[in-house]
Tab-separated table of C-alpha atoms in Angstrom:
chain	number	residue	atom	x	y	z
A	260	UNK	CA	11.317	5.255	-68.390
A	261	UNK	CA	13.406	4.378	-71.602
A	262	UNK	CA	17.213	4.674	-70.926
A	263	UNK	CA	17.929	7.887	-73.106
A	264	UNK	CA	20.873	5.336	-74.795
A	265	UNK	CA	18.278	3.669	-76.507
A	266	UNK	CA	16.673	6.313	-77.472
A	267	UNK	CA	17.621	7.737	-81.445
A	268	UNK	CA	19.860	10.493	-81.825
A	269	UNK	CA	17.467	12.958	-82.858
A	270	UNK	CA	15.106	12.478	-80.104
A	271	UNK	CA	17.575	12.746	-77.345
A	272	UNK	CA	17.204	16.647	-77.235
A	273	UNK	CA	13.079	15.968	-77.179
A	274	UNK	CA	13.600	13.293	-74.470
A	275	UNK	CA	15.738	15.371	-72.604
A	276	UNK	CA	13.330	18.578	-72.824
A	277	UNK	CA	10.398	16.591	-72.203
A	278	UNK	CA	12.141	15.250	-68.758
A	279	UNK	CA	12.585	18.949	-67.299
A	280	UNK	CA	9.191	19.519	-67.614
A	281	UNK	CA	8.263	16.945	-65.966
A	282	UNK	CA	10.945	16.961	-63.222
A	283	UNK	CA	9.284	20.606	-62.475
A	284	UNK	CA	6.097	19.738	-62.175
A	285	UNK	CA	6.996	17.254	-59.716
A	286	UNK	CA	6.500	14.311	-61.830
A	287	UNK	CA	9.848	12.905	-62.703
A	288	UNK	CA	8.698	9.449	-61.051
A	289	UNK	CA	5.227	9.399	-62.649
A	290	UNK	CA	4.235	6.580	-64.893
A	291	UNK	CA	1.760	7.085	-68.027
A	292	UNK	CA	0.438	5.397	-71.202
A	293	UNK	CA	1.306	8.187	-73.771
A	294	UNK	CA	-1.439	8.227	-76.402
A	295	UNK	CA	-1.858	10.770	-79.666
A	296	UNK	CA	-5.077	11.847	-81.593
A	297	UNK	CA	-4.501	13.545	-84.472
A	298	UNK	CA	-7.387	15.899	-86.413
A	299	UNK	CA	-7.229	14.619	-90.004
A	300	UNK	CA	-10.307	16.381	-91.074
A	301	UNK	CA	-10.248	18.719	-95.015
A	302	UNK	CA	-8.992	21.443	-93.128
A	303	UNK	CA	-5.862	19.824	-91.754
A	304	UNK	CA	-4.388	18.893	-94.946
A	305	UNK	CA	-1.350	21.676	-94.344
A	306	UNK	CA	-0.388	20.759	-91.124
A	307	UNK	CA	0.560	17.145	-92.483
A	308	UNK	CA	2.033	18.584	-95.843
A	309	UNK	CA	4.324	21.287	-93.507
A	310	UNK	CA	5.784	18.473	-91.271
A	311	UNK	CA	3.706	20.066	-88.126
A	312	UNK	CA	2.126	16.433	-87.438
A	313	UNK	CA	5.434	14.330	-87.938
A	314	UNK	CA	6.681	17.220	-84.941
A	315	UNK	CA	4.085	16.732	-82.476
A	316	UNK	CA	4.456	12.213	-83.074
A	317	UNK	CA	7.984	13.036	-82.625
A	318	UNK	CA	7.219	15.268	-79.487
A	319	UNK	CA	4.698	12.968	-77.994
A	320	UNK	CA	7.352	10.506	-78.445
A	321	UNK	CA	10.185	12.223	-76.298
A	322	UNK	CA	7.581	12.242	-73.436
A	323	UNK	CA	6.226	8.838	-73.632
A	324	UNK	CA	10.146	8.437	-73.169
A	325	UNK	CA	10.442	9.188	-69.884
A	326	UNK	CA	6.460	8.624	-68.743
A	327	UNK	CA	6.646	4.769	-70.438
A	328	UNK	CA	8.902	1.446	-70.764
A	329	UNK	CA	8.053	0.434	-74.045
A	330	UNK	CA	8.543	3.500	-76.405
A	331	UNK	CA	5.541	2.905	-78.007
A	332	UNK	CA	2.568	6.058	-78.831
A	333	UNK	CA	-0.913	4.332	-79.225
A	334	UNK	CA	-1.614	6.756	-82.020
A	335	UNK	CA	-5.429	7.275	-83.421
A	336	UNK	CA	-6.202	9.151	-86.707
A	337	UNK	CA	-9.960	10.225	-87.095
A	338	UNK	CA	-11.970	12.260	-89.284
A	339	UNK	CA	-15.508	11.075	-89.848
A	340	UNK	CA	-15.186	7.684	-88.292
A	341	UNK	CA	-11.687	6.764	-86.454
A	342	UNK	CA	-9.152	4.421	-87.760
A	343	UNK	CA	-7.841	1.746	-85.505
A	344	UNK	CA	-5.129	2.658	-82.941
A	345	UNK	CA	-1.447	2.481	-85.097
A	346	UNK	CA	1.585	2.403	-82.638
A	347	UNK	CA	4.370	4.952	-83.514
A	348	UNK	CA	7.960	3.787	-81.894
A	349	UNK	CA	10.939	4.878	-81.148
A	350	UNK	CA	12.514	2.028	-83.922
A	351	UNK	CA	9.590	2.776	-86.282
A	352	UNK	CA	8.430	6.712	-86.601
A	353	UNK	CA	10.427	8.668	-89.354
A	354	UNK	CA	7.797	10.056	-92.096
A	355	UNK	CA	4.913	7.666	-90.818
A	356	UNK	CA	2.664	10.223	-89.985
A	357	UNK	CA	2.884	10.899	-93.443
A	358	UNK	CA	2.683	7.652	-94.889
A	359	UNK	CA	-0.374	6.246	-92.610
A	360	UNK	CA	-2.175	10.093	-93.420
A	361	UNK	CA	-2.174	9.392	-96.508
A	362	UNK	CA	-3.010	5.526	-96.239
A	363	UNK	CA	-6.200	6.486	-94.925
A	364	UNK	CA	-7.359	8.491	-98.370
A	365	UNK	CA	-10.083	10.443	-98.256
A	366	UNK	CA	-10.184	13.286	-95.524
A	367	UNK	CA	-13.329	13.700	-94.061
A	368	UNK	CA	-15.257	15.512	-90.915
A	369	UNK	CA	-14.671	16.155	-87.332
A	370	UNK	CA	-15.469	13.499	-84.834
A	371	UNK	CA	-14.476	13.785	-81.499
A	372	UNK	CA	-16.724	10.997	-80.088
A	373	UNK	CA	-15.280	8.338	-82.413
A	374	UNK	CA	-11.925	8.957	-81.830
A	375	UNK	CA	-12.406	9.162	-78.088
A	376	UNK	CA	-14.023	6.307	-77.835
A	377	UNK	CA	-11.643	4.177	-79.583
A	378	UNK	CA	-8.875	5.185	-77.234
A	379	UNK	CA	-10.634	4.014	-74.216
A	380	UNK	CA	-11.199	0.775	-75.912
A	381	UNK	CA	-7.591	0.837	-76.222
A	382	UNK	CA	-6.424	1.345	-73.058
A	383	UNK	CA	-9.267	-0.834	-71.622
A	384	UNK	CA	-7.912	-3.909	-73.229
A	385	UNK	CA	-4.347	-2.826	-72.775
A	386	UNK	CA	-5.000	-3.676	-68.789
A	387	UNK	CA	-2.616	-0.761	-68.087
A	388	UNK	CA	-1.878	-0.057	-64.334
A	389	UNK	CA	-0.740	2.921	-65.090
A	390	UNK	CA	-3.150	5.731	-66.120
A	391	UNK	CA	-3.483	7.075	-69.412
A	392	UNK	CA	-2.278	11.094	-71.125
A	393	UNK	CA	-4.121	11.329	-74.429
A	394	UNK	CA	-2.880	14.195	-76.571
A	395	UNK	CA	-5.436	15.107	-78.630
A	396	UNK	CA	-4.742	17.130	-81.541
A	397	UNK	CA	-7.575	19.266	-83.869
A	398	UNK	CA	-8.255	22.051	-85.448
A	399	UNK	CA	-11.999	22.816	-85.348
A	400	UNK	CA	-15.358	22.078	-83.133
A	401	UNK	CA	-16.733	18.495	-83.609
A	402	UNK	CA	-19.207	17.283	-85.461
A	403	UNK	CA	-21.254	16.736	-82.783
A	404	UNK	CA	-20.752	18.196	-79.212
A	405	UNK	CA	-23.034	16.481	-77.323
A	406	UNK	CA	-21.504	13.324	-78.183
A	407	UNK	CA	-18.392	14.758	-77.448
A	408	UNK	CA	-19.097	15.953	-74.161
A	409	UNK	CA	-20.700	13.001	-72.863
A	410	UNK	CA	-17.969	10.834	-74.020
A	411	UNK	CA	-15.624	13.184	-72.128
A	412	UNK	CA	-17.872	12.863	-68.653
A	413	UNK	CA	-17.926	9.282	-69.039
A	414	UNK	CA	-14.388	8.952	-69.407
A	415	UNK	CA	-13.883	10.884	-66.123
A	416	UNK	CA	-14.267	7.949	-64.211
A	417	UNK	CA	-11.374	6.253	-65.858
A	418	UNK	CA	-7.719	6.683	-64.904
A	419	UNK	CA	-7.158	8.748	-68.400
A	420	UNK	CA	-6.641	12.512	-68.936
A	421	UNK	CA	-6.785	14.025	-71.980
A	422	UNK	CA	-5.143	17.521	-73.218
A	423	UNK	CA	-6.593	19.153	-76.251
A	424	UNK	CA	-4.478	21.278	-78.349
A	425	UNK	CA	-5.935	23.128	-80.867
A	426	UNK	CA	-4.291	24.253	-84.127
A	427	UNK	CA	-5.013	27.350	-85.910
A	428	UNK	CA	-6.864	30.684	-85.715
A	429	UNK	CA	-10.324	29.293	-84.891
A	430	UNK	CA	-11.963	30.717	-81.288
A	431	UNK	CA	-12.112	27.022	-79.908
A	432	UNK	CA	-14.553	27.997	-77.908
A	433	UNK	CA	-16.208	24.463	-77.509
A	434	UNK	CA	-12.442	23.247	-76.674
A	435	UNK	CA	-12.726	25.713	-73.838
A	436	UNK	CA	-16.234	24.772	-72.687
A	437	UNK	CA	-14.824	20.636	-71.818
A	438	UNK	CA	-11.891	22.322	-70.238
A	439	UNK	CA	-14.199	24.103	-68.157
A	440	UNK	CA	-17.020	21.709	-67.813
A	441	UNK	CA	-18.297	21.757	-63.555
A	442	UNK	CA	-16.743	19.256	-61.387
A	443	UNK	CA	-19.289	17.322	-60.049
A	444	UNK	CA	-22.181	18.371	-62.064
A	445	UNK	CA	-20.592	17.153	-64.996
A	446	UNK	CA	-17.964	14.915	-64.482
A	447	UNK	CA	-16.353	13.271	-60.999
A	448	UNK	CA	-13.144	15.095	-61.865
A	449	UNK	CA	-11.610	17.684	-64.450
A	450	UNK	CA	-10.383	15.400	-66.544
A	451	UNK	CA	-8.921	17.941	-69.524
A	452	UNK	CA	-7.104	20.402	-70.351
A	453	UNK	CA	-6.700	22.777	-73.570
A	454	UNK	CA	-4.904	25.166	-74.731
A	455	UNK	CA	-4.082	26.859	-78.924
A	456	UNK	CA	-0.777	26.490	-80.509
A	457	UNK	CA	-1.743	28.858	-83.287
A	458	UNK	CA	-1.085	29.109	-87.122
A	459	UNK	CA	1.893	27.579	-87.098
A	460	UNK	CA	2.290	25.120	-83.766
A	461	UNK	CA	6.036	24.339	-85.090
A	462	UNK	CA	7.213	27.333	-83.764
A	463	UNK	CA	6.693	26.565	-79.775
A	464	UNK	CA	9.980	25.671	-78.272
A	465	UNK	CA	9.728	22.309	-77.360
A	466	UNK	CA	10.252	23.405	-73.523
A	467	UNK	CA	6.863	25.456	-73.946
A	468	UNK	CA	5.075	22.262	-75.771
A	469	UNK	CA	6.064	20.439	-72.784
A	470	UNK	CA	5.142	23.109	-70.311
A	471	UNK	CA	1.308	23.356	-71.971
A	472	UNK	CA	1.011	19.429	-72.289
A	473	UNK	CA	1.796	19.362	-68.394
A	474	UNK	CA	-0.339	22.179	-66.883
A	475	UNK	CA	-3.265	20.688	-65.715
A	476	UNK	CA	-2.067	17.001	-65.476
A	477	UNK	CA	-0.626	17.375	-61.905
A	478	UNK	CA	-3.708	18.606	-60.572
A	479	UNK	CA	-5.890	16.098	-61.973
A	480	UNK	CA	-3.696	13.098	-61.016
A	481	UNK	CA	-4.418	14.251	-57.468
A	482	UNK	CA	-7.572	14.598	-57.692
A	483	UNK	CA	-8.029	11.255	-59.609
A	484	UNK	CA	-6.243	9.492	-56.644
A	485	UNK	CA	-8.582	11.432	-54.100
A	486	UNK	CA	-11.341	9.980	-56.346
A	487	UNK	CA	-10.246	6.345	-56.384
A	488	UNK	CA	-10.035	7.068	-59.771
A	489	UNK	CA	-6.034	6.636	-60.034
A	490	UNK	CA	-5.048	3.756	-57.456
């Protein structure tokens, strides 16, 4: 856990938020690698332009806070292919969603698969001991499920969790189906978790944001550790 002194003044309130959440859901000693995904697909161009993915770095940020030691967000941009993992720190994250969003030019597709899969590199070469909570941030069903959900399966056996959010008014009904994919049919564990932030995911109180990033992450970590999975 960073020591909220070091952390900039207007993330304290974040930090802070972010650390009832997680003292409620019994984790206030749990350690994590905080990653982000972020959706930069056509359709997403409004959610960069309105500040809503700045927010959620910012957000994921204020967790990673009090989950990590070195106040660093493995962050992962993908639209047709993924771009290589970008850190976003607590010395180094005003406007750079921004400014690496539009580094990247030309917004293109939807894929899942890609993005996953670069993440697990990540953390695979990282050596972490500690497991990993992927926020993964989109708007729309991928360009291909399958690959999608067998990427998801395979990372089940992995000490890495990943929460979905989707933003908004699409059904998200493939979102729902990995949330819900059978345990052991499908995967050694329930390794997911999803839930819609709507039109406009600025709104949600922080507290709430927190609340949804930490509902099913409990529950899997026990389960993980049951599995071996988590040592």
């Amino acid at each position: 856990m960073i020591n909220v002194e070091k952390v900039p003044a207007d993330l304290v309130n974040l930090t802070k938020t972010a650390a009832v959440t997680l003292q409620k859901r019994g984790l206030a000693e749990q350690r994590a690698a905080v990653y982000l995904v972020l959706d930069r697909s056509g359709s997403m161009r409004r959610y960069y332009k309105d500040g809503s993915m700045q927010h959620l770095a910012e957000q994921a940020l204020g967790l990673s806070a009090n989950l990590d030691d070195d106040g660093i967000v493995p962050t992962v941009f993908f639209d047709t292919d993924a771009h290589d993992p970008v850190d976003i720190s607590l010395d180094n994250y005003p406007g750079r969603i921004n400014k690496l969003h539009e580094h990247y030019g030309h917004m293109g597709t939807t894929n899942y698969a890609a993005a996953m899969d670069t993440v697990i590199n990540h953390y695979l070469d990282s050596a972490s001991k500690d497991p990993a909570f992927v926020i993964f941030q989109t708007d729309g069903s991928p360009d291909s499920r399958r690959a999608a959900e067998q990427t998801l399966c395979k990372a089940a056996t992995l000490p890495m969790f990943w929460q979905f959010i989707g933003y908004g008014d699409d059904e998200f009904k493939f979102l729902h189906k990995l949330d819900d994919l059978a345990v052991p049919k499908k995967r050694i564990v329930d390794n997911a978790g999803f839930f819609p932030a709507g039109k406009d995911p600025k709104l949600i109180p922080d507290g709430v944001l927190y609340d949804r990033l930490m509902g099913e992450f409990p529950d899997w970590l026990r389960a993980a550790t049951e599995a071996g999975i988590v040592i």
